PDB file of C-alpha atoms in Angstrom:
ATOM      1  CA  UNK A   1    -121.538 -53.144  28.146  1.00  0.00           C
ATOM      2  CA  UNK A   2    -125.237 -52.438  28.853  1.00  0.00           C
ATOM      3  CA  UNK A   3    -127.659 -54.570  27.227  1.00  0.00           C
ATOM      4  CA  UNK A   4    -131.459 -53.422  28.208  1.00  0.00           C
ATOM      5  CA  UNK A   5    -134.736 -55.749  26.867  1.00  0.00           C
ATOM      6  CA  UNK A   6    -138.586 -55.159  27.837  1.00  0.00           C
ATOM      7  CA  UNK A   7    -138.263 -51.925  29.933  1.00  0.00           C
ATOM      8  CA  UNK A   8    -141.705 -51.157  30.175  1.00  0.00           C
ATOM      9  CA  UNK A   9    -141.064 -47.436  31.760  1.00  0.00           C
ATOM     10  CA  UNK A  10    -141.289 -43.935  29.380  1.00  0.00           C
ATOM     11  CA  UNK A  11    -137.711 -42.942  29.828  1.00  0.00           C
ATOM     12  CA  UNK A  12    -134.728 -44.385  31.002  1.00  0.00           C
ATOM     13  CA  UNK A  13    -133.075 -42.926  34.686  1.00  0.00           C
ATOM     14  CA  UNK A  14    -130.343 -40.219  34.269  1.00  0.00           C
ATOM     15  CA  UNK A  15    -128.003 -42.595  36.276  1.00  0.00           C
ATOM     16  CA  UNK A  16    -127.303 -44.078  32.619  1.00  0.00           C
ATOM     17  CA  UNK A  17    -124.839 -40.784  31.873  1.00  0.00           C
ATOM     18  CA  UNK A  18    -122.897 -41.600  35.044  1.00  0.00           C
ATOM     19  CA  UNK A  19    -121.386 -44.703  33.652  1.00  0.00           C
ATOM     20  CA  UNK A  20    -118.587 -42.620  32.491  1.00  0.00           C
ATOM     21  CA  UNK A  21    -116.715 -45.843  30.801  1.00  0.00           C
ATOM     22  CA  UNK A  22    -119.968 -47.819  29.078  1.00  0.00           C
ATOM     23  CA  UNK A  23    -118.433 -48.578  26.035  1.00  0.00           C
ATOM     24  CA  UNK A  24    -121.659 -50.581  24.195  1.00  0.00           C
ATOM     25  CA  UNK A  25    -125.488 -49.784  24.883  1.00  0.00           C
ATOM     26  CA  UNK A  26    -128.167 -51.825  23.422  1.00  0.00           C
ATOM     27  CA  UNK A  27    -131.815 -50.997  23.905  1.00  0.00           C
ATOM     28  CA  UNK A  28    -134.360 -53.525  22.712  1.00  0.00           C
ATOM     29  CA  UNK A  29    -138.005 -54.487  22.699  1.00  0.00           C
ATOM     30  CA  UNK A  30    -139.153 -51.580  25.039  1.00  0.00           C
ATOM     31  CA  UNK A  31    -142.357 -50.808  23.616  1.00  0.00           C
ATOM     32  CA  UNK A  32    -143.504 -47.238  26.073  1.00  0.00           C
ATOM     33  CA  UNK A  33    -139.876 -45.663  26.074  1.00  0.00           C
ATOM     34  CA  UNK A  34    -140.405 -42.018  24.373  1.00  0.00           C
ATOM     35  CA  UNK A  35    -137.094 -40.657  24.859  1.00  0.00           C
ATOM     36  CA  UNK A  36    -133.452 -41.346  26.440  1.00  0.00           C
ATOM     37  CA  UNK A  37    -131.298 -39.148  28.539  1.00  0.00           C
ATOM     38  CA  UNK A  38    -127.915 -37.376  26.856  1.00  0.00           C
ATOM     39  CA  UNK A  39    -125.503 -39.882  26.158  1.00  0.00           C
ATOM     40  CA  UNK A  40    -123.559 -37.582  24.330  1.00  0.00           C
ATOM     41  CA  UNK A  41    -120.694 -36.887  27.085  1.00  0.00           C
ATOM     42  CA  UNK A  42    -120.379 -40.504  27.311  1.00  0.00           C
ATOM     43  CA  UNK A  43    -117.007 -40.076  26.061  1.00  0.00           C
ATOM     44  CA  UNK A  44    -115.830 -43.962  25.856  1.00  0.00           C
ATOM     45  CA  UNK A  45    -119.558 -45.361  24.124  1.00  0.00           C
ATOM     46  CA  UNK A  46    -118.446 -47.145  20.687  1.00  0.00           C
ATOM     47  CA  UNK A  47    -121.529 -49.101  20.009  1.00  0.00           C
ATOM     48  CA  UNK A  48    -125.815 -47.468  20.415  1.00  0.00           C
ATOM     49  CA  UNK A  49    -127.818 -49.949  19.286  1.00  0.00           C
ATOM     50  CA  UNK A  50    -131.408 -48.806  19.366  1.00  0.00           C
ATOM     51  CA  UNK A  51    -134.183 -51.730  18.285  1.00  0.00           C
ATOM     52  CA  UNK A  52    -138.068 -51.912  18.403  1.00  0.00           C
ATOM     53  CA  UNK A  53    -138.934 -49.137  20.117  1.00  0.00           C
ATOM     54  CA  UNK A  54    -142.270 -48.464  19.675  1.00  0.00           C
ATOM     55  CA  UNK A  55    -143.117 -45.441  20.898  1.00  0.00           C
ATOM     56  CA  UNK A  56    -139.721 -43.422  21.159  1.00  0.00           C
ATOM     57  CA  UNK A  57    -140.278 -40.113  19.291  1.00  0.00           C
ATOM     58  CA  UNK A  58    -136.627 -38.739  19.683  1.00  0.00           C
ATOM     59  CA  UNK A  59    -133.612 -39.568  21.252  1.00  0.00           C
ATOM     60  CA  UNK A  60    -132.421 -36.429  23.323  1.00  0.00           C
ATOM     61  CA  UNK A  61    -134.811 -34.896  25.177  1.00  0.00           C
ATOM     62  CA  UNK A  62    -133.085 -31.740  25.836  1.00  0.00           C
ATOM     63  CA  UNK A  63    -132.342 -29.662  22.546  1.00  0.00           C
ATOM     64  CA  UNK A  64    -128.203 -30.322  22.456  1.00  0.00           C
ATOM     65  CA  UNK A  65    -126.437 -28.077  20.091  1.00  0.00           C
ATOM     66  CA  UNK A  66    -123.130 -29.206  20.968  1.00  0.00           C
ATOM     67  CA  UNK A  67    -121.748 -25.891  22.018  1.00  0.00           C
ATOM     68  CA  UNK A  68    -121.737 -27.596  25.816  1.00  0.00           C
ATOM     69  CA  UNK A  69    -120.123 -31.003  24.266  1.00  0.00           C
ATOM     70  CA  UNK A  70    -116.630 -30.089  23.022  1.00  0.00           C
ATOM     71  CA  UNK A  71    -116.754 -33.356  20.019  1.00  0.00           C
ATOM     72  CA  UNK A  72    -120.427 -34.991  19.700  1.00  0.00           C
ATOM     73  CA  UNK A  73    -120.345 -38.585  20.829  1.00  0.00           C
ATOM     74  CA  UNK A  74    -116.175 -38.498  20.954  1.00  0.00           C
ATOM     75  CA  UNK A  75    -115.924 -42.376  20.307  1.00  0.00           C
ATOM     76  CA  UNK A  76    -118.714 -43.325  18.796  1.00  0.00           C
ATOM     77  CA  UNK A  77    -118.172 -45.816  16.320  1.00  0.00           C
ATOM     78  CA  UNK A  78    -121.649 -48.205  15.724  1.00  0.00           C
ATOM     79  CA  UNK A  79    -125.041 -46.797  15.264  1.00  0.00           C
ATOM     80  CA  UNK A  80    -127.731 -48.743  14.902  1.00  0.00           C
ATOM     81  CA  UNK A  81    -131.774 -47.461  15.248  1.00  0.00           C
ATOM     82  CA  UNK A  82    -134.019 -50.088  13.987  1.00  0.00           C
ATOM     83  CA  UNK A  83    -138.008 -50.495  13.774  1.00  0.00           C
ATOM     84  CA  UNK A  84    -138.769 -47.031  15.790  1.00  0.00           C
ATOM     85  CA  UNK A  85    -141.905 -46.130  13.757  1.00  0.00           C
ATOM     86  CA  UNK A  86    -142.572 -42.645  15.674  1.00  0.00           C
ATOM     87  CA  UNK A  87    -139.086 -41.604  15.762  1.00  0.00           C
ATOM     88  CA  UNK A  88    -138.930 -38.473  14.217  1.00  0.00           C
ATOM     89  CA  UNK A  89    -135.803 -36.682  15.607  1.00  0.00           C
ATOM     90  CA  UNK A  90    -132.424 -37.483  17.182  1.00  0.00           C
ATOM     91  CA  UNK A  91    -133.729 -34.077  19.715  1.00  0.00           C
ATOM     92  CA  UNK A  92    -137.054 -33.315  21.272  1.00  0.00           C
ATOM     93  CA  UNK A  93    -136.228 -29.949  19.227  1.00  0.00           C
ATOM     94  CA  UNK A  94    -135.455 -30.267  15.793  1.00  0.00           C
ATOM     95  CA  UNK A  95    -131.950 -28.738  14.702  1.00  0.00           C
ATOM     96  CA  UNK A  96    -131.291 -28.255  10.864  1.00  0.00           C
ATOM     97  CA  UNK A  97    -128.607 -26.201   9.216  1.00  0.00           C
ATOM     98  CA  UNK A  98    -125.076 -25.553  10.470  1.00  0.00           C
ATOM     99  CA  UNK A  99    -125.934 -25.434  14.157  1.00  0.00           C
ATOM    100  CA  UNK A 100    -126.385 -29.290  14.014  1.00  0.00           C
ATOM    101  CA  UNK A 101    -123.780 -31.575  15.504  1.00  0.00           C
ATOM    102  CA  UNK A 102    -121.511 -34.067  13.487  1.00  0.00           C
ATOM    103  CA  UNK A 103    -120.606 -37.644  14.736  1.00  0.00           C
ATOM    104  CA  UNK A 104    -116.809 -37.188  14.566  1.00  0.00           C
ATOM    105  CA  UNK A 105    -115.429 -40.600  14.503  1.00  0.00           C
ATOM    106  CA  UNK A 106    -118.518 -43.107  13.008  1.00  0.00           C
ATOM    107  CA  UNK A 107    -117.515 -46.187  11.147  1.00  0.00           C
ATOM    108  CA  UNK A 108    -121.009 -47.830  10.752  1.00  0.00           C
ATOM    109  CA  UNK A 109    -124.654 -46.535  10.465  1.00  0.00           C
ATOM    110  CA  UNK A 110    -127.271 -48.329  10.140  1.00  0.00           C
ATOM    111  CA  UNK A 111    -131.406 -46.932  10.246  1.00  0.00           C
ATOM    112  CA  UNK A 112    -133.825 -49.795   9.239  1.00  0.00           C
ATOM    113  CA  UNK A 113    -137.750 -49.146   9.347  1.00  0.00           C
ATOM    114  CA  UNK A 114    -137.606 -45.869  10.978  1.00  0.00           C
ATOM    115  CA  UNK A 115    -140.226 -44.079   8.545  1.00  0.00           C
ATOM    116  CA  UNK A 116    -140.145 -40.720  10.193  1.00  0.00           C
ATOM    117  CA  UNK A 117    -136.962 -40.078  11.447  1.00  0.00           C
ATOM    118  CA  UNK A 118    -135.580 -37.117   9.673  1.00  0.00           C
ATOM    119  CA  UNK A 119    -133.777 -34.697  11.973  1.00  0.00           C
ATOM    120  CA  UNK A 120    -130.347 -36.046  13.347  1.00  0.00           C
ATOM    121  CA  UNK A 121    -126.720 -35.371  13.559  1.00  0.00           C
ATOM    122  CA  UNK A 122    -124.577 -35.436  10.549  1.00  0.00           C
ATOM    123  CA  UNK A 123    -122.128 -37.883   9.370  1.00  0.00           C
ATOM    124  CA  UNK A 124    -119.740 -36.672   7.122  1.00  0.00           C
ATOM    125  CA  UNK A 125    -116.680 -39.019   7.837  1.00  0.00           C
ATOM    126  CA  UNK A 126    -118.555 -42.305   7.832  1.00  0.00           C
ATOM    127  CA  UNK A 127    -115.998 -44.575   6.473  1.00  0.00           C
ATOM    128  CA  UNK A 128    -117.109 -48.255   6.260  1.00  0.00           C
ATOM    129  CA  UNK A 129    -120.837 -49.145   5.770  1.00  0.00           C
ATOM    130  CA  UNK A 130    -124.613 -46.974   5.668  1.00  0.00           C
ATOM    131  CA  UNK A 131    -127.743 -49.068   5.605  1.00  0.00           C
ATOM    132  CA  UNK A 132    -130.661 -47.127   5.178  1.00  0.00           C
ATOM    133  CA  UNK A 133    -133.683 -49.481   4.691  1.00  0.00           C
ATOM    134  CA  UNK A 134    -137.301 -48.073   4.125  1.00  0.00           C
ATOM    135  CA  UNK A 135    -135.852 -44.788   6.187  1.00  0.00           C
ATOM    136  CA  UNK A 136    -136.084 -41.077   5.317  1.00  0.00           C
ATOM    137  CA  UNK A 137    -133.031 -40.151   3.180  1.00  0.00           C
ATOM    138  CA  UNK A 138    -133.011 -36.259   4.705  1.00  0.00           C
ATOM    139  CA  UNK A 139    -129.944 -37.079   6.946  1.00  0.00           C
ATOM    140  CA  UNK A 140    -127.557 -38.418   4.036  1.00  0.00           C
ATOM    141  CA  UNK A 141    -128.823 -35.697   2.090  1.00  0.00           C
ATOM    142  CA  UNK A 142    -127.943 -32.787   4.902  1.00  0.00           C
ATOM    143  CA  UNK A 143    -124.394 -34.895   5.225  1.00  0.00           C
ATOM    144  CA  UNK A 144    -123.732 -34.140   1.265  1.00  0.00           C
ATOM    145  CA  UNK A 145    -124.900 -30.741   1.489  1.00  0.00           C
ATOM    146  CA  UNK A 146    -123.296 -30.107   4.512  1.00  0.00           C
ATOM    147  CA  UNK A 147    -119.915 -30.673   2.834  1.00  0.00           C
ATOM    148  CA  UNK A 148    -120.862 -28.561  -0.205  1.00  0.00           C
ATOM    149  CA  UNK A 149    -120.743 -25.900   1.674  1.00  0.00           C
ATOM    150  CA  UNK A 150    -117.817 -26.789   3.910  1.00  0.00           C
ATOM    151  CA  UNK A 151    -115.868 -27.187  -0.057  1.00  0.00           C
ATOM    152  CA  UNK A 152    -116.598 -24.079  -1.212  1.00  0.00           C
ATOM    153  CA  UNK A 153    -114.305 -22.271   1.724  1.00  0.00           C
ATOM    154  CA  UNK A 154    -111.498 -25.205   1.956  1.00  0.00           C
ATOM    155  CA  UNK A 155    -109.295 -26.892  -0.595  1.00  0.00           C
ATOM    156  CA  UNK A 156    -111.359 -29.963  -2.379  1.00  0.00           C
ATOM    157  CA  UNK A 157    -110.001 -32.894  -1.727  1.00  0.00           C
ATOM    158  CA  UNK A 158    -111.282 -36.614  -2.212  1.00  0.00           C
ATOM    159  CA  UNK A 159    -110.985 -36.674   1.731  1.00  0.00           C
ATOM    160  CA  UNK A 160    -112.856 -34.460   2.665  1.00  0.00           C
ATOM    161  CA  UNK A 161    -115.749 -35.686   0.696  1.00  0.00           C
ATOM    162  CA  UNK A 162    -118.752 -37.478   2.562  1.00  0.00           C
ATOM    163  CA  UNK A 163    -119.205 -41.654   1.497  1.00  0.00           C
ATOM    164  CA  UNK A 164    -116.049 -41.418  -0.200  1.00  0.00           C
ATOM    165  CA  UNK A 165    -114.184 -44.275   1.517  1.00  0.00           C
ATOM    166  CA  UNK A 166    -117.834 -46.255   2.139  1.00  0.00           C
ATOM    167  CA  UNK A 167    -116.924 -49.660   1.933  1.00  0.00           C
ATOM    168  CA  UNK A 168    -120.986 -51.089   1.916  1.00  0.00           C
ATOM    169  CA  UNK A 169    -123.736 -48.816   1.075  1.00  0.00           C
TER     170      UNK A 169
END
């Protein structure tokens, strides 16, 4: 477990994606951080918690299509971006449509006062709880749509349906 509070640097140091077995991350009350390096191929992180940063405006800095990661975030379980008021995208370069990444394994997401953010993975087998509180909606939309169109080509099944086994929305 890493638990960060009142960095006062732009960006964190890439040594964070050599801890190869960090399991939780939380990043609080850094108010000049702008972006993070790829945590993606951290392939044992369960828990990103992401509060009151004030001036991060995306998450990845490189664009990350996932073609390089064989499963986005592999264990990923806990997401949770809070107050970031000039977040606008999970990457420095937005990605929409079907070349944007999935979270494969998420239980719990939850985006609270994050006005802007509107470009970020997908997360069609969310299973427990999604809090979205004064948030853009774009990303829950994209999910639904996404599996529309994954529907029309594979057998329709309650399963395969995004929110279906939410447990707290």
């Amino acid at each position: 477990m890493l638990l960060i509070v009142g960095y006062n640097g732009n960006t964190l140091s890439n040594w964070l994606t050599s801890l190869q077995y960090l399991v939780k991350f939380t990043l609080n009350d850094c108010p000049k951080c702008q972006f993070l390096p790829t945590m993606d191929k951290l392939q044992h992180l369960k828990v990103l918690q992401l509060r009151r940063l004030d001036s991060l405006k995306f998450i990845a800095k490189n664009n990350q299509d996932g073609s390089s990661t064989p499963i986005f975030f592999p264990s990923l379980k806990e997401l949770t971006i809070s107050d970031c008021p000039k977040l606008k995208s999970w990457w420095e370069n937005e990605i929409w449509g079907n070349d944007r990444p999935s979270f494969s394994c998420i239980s719990k997401l939850n985006i609270q006062y994050c006005p802007q953010l509107a470009c970020m993975p997908l997360y069609p087998y969310l299973d427990e709880e999604l809090v979205l509180v004064e948030s853009d909606v774009r990303s829950m939309r994209d999910t639904m749509h996404c599996a529309d169109n994954t529907e029309s080509t594979e057998t329709s099944n309650s399963q395969s349906l995004p929110f279906s086994k939410l447990k707290y929305m």
